[in-house]
PDB file of C-alpha atoms and ligand atoms in Angstrom:
ATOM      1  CA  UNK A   1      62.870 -99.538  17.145  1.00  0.00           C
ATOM      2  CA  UNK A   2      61.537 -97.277  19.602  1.00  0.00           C
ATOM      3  CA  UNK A   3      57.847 -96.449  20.397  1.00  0.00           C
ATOM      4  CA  UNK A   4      56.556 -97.727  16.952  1.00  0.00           C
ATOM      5  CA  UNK A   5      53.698 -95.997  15.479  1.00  0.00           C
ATOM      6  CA  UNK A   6      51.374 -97.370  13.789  1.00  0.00           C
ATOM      7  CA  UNK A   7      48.123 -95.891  11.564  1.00  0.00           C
ATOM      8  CA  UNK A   8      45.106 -97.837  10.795  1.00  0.00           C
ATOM      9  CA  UNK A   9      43.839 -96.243   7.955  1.00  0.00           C
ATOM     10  CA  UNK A  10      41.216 -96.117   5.111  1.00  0.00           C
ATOM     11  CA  UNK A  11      39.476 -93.954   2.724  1.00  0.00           C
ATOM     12  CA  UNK A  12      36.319 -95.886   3.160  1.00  0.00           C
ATOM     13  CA  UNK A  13      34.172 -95.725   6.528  1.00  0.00           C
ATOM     14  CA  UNK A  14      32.977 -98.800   8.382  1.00  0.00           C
ATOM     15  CA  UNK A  15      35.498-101.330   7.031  1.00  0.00           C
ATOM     16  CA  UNK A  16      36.744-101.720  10.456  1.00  0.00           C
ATOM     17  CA  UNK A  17      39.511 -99.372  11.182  1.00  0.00           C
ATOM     18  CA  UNK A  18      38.524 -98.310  14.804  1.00  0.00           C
ATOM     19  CA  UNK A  19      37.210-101.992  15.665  1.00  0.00           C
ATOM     20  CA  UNK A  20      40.910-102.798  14.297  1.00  0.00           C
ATOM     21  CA  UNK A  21      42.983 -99.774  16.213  1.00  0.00           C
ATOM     22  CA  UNK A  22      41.136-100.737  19.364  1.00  0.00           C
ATOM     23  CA  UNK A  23      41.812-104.435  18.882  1.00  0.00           C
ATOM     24  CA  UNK A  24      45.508-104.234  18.137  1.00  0.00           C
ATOM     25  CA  UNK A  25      46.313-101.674  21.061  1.00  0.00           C
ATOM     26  CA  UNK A  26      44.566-103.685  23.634  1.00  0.00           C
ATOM     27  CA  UNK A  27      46.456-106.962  22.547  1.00  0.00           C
ATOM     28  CA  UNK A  28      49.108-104.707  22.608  1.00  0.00           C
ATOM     29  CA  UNK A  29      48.737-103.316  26.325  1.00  0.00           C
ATOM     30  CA  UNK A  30      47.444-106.517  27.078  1.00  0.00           C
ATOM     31  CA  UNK A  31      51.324-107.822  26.462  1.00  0.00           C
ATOM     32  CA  UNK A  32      52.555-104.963  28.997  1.00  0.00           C
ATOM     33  CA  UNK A  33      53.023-102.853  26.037  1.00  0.00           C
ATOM     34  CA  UNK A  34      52.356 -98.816  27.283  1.00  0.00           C
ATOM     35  CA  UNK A  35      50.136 -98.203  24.618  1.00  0.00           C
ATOM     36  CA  UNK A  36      48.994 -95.149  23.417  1.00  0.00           C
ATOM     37  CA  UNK A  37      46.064 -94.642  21.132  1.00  0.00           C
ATOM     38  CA  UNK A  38      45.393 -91.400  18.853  1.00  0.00           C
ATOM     39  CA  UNK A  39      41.724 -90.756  17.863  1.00  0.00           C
ATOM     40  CA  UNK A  40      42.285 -88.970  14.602  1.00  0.00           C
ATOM     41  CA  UNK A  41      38.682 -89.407  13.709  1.00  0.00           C
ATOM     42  CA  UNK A  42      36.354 -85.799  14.354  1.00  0.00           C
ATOM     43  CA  UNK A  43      33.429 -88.627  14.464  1.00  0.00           C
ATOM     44  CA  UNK A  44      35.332 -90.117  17.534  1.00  0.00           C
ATOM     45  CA  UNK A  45      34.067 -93.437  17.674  1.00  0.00           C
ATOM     46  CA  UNK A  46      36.918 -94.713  18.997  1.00  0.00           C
ATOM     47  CA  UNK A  47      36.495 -92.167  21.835  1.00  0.00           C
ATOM     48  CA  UNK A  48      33.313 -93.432  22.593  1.00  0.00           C
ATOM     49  CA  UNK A  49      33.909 -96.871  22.174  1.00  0.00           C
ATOM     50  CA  UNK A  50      36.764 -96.389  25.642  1.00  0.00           C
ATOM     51  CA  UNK A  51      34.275 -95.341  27.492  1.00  0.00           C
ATOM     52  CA  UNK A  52      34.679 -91.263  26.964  1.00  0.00           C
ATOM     53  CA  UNK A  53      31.808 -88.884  25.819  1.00  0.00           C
ATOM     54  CA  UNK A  54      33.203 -87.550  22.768  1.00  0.00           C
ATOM     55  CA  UNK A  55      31.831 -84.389  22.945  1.00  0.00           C
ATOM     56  CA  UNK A  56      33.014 -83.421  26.307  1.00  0.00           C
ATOM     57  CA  UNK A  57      36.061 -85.809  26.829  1.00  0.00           C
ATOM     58  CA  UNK A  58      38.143 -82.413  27.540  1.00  0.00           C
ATOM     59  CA  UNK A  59      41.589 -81.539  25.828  1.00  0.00           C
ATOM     60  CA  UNK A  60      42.803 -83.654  23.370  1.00  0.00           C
ATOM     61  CA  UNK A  61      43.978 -83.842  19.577  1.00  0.00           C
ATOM     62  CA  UNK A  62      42.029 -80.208  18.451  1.00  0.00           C
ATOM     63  CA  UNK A  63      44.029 -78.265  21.508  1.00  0.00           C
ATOM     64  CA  UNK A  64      47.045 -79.795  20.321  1.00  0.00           C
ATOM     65  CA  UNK A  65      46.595 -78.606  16.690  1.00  0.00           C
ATOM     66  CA  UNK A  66      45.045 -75.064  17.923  1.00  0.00           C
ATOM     67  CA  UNK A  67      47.700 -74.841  20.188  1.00  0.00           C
ATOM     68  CA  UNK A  68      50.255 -75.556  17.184  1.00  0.00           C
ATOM     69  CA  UNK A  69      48.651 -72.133  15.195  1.00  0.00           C
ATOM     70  CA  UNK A  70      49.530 -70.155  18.098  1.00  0.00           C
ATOM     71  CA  UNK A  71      45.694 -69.047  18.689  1.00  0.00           C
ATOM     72  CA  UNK A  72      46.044 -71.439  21.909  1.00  0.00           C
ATOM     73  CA  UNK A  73      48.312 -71.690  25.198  1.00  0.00           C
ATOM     74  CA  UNK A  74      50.211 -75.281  24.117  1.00  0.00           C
ATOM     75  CA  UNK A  75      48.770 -77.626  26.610  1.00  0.00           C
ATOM     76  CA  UNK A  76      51.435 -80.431  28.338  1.00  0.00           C
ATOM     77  CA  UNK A  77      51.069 -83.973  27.212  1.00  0.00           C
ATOM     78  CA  UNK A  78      49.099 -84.854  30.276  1.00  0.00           C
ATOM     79  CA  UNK A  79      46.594 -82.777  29.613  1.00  0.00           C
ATOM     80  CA  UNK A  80      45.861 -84.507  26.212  1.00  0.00           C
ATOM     81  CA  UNK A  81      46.115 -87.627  27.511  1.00  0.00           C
ATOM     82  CA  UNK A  82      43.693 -89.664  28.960  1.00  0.00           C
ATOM     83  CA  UNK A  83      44.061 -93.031  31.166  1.00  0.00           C
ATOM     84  CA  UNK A  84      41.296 -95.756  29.930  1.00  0.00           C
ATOM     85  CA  UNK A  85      40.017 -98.426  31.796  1.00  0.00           C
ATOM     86  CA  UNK A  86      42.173-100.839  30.582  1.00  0.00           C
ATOM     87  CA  UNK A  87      45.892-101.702  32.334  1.00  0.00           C
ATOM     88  CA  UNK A  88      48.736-100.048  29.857  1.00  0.00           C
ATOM     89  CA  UNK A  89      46.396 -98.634  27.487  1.00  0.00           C
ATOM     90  CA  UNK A  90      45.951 -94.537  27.172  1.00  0.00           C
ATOM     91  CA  UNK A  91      44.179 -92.075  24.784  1.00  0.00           C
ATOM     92  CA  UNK A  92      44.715 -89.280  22.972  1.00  0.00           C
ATOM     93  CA  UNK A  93      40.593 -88.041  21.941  1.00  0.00           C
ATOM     94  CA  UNK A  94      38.895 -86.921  19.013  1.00  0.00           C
ATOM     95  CA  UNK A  95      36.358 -83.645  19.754  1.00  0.00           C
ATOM     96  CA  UNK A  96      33.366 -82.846  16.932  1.00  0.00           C
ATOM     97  CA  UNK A  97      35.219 -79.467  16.852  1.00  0.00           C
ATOM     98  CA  UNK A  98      38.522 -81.370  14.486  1.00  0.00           C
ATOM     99  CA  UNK A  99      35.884 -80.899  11.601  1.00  0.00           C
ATOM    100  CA  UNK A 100      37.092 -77.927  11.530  1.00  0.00           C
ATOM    101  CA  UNK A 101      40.523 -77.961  11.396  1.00  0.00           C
ATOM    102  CA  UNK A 102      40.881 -78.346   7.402  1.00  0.00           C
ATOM    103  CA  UNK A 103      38.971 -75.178   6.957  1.00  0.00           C
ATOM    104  CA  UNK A 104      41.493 -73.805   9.807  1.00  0.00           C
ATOM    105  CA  UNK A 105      44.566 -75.030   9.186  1.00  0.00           C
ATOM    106  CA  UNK A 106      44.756 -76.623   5.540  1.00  0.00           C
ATOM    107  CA  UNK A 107      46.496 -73.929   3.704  1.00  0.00           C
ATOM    108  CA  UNK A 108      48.834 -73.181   6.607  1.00  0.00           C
ATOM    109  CA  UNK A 109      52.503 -74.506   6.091  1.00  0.00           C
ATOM    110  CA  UNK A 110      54.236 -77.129   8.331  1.00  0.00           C
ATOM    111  CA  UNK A 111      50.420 -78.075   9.304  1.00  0.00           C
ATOM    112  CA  UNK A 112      51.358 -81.303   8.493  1.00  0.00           C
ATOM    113  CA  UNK A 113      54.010 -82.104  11.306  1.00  0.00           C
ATOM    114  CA  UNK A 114      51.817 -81.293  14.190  1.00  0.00           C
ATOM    115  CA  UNK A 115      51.059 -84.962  15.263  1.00  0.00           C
ATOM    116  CA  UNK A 116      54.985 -85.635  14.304  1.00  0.00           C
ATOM    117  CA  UNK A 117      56.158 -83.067  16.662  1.00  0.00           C
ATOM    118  CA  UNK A 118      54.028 -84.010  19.181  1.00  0.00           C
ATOM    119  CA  UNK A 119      54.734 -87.969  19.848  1.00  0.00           C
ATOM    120  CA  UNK A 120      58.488 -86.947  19.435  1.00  0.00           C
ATOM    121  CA  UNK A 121      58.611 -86.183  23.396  1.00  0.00           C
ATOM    122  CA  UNK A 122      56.786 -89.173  24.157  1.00  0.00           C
ATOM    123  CA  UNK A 123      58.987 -92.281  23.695  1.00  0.00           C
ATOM    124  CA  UNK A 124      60.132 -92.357  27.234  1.00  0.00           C
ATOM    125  CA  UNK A 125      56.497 -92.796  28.215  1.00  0.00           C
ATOM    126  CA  UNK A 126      55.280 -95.354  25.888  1.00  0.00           C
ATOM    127  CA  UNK A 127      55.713 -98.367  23.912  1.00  0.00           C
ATOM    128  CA  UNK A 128      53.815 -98.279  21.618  1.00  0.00           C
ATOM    129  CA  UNK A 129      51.205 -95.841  19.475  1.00  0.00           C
ATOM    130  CA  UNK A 130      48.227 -96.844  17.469  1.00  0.00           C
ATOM    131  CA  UNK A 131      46.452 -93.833  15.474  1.00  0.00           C
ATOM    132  CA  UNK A 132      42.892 -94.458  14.450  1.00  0.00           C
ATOM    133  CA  UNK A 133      41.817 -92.262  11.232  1.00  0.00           C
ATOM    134  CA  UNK A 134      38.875 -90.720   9.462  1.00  0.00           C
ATOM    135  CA  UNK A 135      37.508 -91.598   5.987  1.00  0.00           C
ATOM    136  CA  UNK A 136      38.957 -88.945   4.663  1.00  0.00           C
ATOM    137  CA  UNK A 137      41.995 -87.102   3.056  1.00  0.00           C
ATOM    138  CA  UNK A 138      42.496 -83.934   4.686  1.00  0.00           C
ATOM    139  CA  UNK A 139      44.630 -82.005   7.171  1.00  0.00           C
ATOM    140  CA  UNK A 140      44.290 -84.960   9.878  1.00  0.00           C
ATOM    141  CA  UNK A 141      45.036 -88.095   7.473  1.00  0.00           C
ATOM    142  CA  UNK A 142      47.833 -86.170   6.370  1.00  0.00           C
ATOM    143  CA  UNK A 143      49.086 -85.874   9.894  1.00  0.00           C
ATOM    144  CA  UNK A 144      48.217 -89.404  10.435  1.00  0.00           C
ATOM    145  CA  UNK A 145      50.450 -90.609   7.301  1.00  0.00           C
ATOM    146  CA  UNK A 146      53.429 -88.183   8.146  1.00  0.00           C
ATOM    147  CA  UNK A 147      53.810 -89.177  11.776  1.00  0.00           C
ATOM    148  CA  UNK A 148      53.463 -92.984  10.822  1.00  0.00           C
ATOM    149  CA  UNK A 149      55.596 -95.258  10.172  1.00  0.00           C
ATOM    150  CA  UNK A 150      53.984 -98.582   9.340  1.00  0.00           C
ATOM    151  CA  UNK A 151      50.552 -98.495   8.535  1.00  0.00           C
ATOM    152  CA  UNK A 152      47.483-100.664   8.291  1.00  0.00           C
ATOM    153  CA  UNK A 153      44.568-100.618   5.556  1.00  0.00           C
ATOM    154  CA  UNK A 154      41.418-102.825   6.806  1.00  0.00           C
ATOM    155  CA  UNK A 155      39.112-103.681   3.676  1.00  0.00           C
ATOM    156  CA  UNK A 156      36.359-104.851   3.698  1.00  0.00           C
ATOM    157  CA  UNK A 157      36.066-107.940   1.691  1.00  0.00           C
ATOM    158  CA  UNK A 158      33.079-106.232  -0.395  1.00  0.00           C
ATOM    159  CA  UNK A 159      33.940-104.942  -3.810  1.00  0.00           C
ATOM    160  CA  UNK A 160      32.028-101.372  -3.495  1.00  0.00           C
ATOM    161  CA  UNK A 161      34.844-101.022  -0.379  1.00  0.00           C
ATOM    162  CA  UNK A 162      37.604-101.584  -3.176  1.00  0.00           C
ATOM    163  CA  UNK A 163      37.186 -98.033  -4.178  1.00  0.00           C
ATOM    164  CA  UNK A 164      38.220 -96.645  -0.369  1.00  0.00           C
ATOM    165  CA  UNK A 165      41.406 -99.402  -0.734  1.00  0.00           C
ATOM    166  CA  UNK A 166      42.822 -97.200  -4.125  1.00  0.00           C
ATOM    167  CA  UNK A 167      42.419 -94.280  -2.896  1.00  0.00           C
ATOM    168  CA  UNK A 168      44.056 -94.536   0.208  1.00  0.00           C
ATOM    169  CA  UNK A 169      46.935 -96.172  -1.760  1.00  0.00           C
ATOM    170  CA  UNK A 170      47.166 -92.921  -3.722  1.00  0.00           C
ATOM    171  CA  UNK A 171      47.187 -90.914  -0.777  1.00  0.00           C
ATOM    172  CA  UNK A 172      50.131 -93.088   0.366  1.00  0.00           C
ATOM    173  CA  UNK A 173      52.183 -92.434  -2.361  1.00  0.00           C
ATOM    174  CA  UNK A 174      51.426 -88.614  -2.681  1.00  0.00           C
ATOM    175  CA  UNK A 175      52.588 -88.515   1.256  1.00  0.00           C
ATOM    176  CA  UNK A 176      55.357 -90.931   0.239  1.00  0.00           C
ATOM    177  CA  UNK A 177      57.008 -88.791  -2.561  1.00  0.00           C
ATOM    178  CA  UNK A 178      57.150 -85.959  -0.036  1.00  0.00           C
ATOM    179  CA  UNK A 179      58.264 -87.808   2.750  1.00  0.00           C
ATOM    180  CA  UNK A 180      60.554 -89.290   0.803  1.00  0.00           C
ATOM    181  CA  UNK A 181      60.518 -92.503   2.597  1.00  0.00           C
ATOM    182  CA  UNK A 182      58.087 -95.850   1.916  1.00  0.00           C
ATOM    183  CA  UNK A 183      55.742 -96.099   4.412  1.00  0.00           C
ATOM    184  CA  UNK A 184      55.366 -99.789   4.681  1.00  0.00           C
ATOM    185  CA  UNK A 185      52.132-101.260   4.800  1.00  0.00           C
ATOM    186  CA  UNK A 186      49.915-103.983   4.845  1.00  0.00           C
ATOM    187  CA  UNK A 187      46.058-104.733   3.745  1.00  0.00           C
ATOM    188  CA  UNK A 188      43.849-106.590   6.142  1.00  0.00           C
ATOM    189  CA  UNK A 189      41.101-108.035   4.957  1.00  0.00           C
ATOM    190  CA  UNK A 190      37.921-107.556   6.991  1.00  0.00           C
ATOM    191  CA  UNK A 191      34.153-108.239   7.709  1.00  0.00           C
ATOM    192  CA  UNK A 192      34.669-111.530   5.762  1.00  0.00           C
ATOM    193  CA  UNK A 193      31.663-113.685   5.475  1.00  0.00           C
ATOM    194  CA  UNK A 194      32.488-117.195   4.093  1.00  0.00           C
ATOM    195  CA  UNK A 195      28.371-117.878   3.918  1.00  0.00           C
ATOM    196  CA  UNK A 196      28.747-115.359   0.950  1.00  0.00           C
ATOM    197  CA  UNK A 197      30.340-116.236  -2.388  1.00  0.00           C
ATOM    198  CA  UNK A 198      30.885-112.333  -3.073  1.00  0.00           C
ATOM    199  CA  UNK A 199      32.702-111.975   0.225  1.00  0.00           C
ATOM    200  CA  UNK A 200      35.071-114.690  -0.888  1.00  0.00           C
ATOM    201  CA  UNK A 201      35.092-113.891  -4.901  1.00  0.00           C
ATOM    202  CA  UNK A 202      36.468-110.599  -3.497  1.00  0.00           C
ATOM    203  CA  UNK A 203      38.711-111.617  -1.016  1.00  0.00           C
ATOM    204  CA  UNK A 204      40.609-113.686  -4.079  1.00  0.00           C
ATOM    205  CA  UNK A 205      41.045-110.462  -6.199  1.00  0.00           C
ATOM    206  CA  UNK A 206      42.668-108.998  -3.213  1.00  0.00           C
ATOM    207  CA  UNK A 207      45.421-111.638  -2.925  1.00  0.00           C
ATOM    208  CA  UNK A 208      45.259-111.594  -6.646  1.00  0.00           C
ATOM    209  CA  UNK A 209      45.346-107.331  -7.109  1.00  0.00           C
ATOM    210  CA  UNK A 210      47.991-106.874  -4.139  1.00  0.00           C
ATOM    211  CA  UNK A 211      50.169-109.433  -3.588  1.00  0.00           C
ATOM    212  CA  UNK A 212      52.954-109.889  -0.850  1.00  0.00           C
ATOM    213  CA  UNK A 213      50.828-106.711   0.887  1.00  0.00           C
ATOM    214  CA  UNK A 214      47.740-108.367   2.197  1.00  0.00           C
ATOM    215  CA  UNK A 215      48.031-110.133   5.042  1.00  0.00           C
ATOM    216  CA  UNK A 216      47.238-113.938   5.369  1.00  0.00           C
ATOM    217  CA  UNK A 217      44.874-113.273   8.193  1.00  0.00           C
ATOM    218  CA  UNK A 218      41.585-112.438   7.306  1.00  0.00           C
ATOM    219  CA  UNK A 219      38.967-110.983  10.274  1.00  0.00           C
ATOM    220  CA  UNK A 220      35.909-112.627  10.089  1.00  0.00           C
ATOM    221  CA  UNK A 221      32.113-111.263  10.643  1.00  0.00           C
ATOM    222  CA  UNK A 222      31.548-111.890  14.058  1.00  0.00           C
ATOM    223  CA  UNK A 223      28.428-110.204  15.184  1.00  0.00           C
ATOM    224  CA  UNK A 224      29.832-110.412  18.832  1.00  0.00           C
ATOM    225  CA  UNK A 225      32.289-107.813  17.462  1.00  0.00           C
ATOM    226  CA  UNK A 226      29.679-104.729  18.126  1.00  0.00           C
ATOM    227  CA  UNK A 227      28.787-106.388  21.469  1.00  0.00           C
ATOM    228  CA  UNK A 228      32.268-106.358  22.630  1.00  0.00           C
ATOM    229  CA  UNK A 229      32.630-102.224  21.583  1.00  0.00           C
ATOM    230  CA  UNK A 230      29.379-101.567  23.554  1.00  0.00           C
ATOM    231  CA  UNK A 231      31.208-102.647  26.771  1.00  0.00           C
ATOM    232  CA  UNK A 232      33.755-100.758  25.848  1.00  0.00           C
ATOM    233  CA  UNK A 233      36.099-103.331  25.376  1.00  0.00           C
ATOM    234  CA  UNK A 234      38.936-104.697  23.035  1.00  0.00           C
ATOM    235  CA  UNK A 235      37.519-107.213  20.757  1.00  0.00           C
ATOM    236  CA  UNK A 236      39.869-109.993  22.489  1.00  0.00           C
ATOM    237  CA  UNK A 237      39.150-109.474  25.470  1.00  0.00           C
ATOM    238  CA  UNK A 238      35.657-109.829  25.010  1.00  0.00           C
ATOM    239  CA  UNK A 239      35.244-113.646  25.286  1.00  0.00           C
ATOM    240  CA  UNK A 240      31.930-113.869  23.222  1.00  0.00           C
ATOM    241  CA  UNK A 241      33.627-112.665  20.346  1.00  0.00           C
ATOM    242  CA  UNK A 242      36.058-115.489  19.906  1.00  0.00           C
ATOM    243  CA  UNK A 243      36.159-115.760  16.159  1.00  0.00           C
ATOM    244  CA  UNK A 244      37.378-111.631  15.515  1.00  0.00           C
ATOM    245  CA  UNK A 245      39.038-112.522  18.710  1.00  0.00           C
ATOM    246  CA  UNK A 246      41.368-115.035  17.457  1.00  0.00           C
ATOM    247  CA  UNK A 247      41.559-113.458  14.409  1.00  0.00           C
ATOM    248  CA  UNK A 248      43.535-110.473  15.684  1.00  0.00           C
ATOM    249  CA  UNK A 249      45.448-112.626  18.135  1.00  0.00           C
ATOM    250  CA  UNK A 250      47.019-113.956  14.667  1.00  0.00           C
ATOM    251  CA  UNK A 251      46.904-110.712  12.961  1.00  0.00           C
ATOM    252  CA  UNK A 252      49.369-109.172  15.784  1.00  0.00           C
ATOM    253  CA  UNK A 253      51.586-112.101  15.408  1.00  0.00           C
ATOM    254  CA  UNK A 254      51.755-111.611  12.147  1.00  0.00           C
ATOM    255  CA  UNK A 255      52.134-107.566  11.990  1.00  0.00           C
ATOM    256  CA  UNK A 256      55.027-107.719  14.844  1.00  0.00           C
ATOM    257  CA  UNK A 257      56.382-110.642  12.665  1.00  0.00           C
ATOM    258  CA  UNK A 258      56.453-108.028   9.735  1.00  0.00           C
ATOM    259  CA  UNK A 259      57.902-105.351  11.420  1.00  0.00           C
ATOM    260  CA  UNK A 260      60.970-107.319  12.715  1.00  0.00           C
ATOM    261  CA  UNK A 261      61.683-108.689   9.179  1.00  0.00           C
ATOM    262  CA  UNK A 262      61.538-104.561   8.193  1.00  0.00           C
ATOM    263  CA  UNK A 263      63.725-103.729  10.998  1.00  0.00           C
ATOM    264  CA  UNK A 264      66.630-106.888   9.509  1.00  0.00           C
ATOM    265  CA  UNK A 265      65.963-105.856   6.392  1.00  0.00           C
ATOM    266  CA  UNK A 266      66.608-101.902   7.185  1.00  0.00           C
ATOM    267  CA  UNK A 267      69.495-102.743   9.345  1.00  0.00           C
ATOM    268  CA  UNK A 268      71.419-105.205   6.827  1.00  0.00           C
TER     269      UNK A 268
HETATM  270  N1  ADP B   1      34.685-108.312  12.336  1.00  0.00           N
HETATM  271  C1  ADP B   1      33.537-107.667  12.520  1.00  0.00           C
HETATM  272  N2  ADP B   1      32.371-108.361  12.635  1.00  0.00           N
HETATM  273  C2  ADP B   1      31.193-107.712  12.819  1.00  0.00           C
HETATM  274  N3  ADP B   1      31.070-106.403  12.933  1.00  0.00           N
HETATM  275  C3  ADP B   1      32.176-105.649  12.823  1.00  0.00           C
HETATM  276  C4  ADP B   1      33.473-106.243  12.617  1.00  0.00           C
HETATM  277  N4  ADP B   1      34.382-105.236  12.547  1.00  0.00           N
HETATM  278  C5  ADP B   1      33.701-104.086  12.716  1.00  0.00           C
HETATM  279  N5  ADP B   1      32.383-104.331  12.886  1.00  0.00           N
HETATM  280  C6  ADP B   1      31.295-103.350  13.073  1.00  0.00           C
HETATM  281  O1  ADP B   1      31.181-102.598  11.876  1.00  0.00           O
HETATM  282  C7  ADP B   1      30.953-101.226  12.172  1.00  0.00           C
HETATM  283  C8  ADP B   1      32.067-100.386  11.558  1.00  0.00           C
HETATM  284  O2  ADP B   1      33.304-100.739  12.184  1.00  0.00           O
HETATM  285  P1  ADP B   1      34.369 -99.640  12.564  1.00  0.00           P
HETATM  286  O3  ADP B   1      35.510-100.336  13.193  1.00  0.00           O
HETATM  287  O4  ADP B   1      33.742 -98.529  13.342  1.00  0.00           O
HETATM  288  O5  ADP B   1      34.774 -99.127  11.108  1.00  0.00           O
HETATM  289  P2  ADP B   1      35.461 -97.758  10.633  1.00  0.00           P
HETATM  290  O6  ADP B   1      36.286 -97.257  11.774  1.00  0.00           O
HETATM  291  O7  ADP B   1      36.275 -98.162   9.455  1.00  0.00           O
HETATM  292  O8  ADP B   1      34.360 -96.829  10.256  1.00  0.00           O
HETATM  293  C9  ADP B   1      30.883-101.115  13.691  1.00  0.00           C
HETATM  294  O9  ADP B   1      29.542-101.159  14.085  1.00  0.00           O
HETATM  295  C10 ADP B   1      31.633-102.352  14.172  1.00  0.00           C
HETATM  296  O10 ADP B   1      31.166-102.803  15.436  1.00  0.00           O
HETATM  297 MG1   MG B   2      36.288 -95.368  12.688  1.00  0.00          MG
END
C-alpha cells in the first residue's frame, strides 16, 4: 500500500490520542519511515508537544481548509509543512483559529474531502501519515475519518471514558455508510493502572464488549510519559519512560502486523 494513513481518534479528551499519534510516528520515522503527522486538533497539543508555538507556528491545516473555500490564495505543500526536530518526521499544525472552521465551513458541500484532496499529491514525499484528532465530531473529525484509512481508538481503561469509545464508533459507521467502505480499526487500551482493580475490571469488559478489535497491547500509566512530551520527544525515545516505551514498541508491531493481514486479506 502506498503512504498509509492512519487516524488516532476519540470522542473523549485525554485518553491518550496525541501521546499515541506522537508515539507511533516517531517509531515510525525512527524505522526510516518519512513520516508525516497532521494536527487535526484546534487545541494543538500535538503542535506544542514538537516543539512549535501553536499559536504562531505559521501556515498549516486552517490555510489549507480556507484556501479550499476560495476566500484564500491555496498555499503549496511546503508551506504547510513543517520539518521537526526529529530525523524523518514532519508536521502538518493545528492554529486556535480551526475552532472556527465548523461555523465556516460545516454546511458547505464537498467540505469533507479537503484533507483527502490534499495528502493525494503527497505520496511521492512520504511514507507514511499519522493524523492526530480533536474530541469532537465536527467538520475536522469528519475530514480526519474520510481521508483515513485505518484508524486507531485509544481508551482509557476507565469506565466514564467508555462513553467517548461509543460514540466515536457511531461516528465511524455514519462516515462508513457514506464512504461506503469499512474503515478498519482497532481499540487500544490506555492509561492502564494494574495497582487499580477498576482499571483492570474495565479493561476485561473491553476484551469482553469488543472482541477481535482491541488490541492485545495495553499502554500502561507511566508517569515518565508527560516528562518525555515536555522535551518534546516521542515517548520511545525518551529512555525514562521505558514502560509506555515498550508498550508502543509492541503496539507498532502489532498495528503493521494488522495492516499486512488487511492488505492479504484485500488482495485474495
Ligand atoms: N501512558 C501514559 N501514562 C501517563 N500519562 C499519560 C499516558 N498517556 C498520556 N498521558 C498524559 O495524559 C494527558 C492526556 O494525554 P493526551 O495524549 O494529550 O490525550 P488526548 O490527546 O486524548 O487528549 C497528557 O498529559 C499526557 O502526557
Ligand atoms: Mg490530543
Amino acid at each position: 500500500m502506498n503512504m498509509p494513513v492512519w487516524a488516532v481518534a476519540n470522542q473523549k479528551g485525554g485518553v491518550g490520542k496525541t501521546t499515541t499519534a506522537a508515539a507511533l510516528a516517531g517509531l515510525l520515522a525512527d524505522g526510516s519511515a518519512r513520516t508525516l503527522l497532521v494536527d487535526m486538533d484546534p487545541h494543538g497539543s500535538l503542535t506544542t508537544y514538537l516543539g512549535f508555538d501553536a499559536e504562531a507556528a505559521g501556515p498549516g491545516v486552517y490555510e489549507l481548509f480556507r484556501a479550499r473555500v476560495g476566500d484564500a490564495a491555496a498555499a503549496d505543500d511546503d508551506t504547510l509543512i513543517r520539518q521537526t526536530a526529529i530525523d524523518r518526521l514532519w508536521l502538518m499544525p493545528s492554529s486556535p483559529a480551526m475552532a472556527t472552521l465548523d461555523r465556516q465551513l460545516g454546511v458547505r458541500a464537498g467540505m469533507g474531502l479537503v484533507l483527502a484532496d490534499a495528502l493525494q499529491p503527497l505520496h511521492s514525499r512520504f511514507d507514511r501519515v499519522v493524523i492526530d484528532c480533536p474530541p469532537m465530531l465536527g467538520v475536522l473529525m469528519i475530514n480526519t475519518l474520510v481521508a483515513c484509512e485505518r484508524l486507531i481508538i485509544p481508551t482509557q481503561t476507565e469506565f466514564l471514558a467508555l462513553g467517548g469509545l461509543q460514540r466515536m464508533l457511531r461516528s465511524l459507521a455514519m462516515v462508513e455508510r457514506s464512504r461506503g467502505v469499512p474503515i478498519p480499526y482497532r481499540i487500544v487500551p490506555t492509561l492502564f493502572d494494574s495497582r487499580t482493580r477498576a482499571s483492570q475490571t474495565c479493561l476485561d469488559s473491553l476484551r469482553a464488549d469488543y472482541p477481535g478489535t482491541i488490541s492485545t497491547v495495553v499502554v500502561p500509566t507511566d508517569t515518565q510519559v508527560r516528562e518525555a512530551s515536555r522535551a518534546g520527544l516521542p515517548v520511545a525515545s525518551w529512555p525514562a519512560a521505558r514502560r509506555a516505551g515498550e508498550a508502543y514498541r509492541a503496539l507498532l508491531r502489532e498495528l503493521l502486523a494488522w495492516e499486512q493481514s488487511l492488505a492479504q486479506a484485500g488482495a485474495a
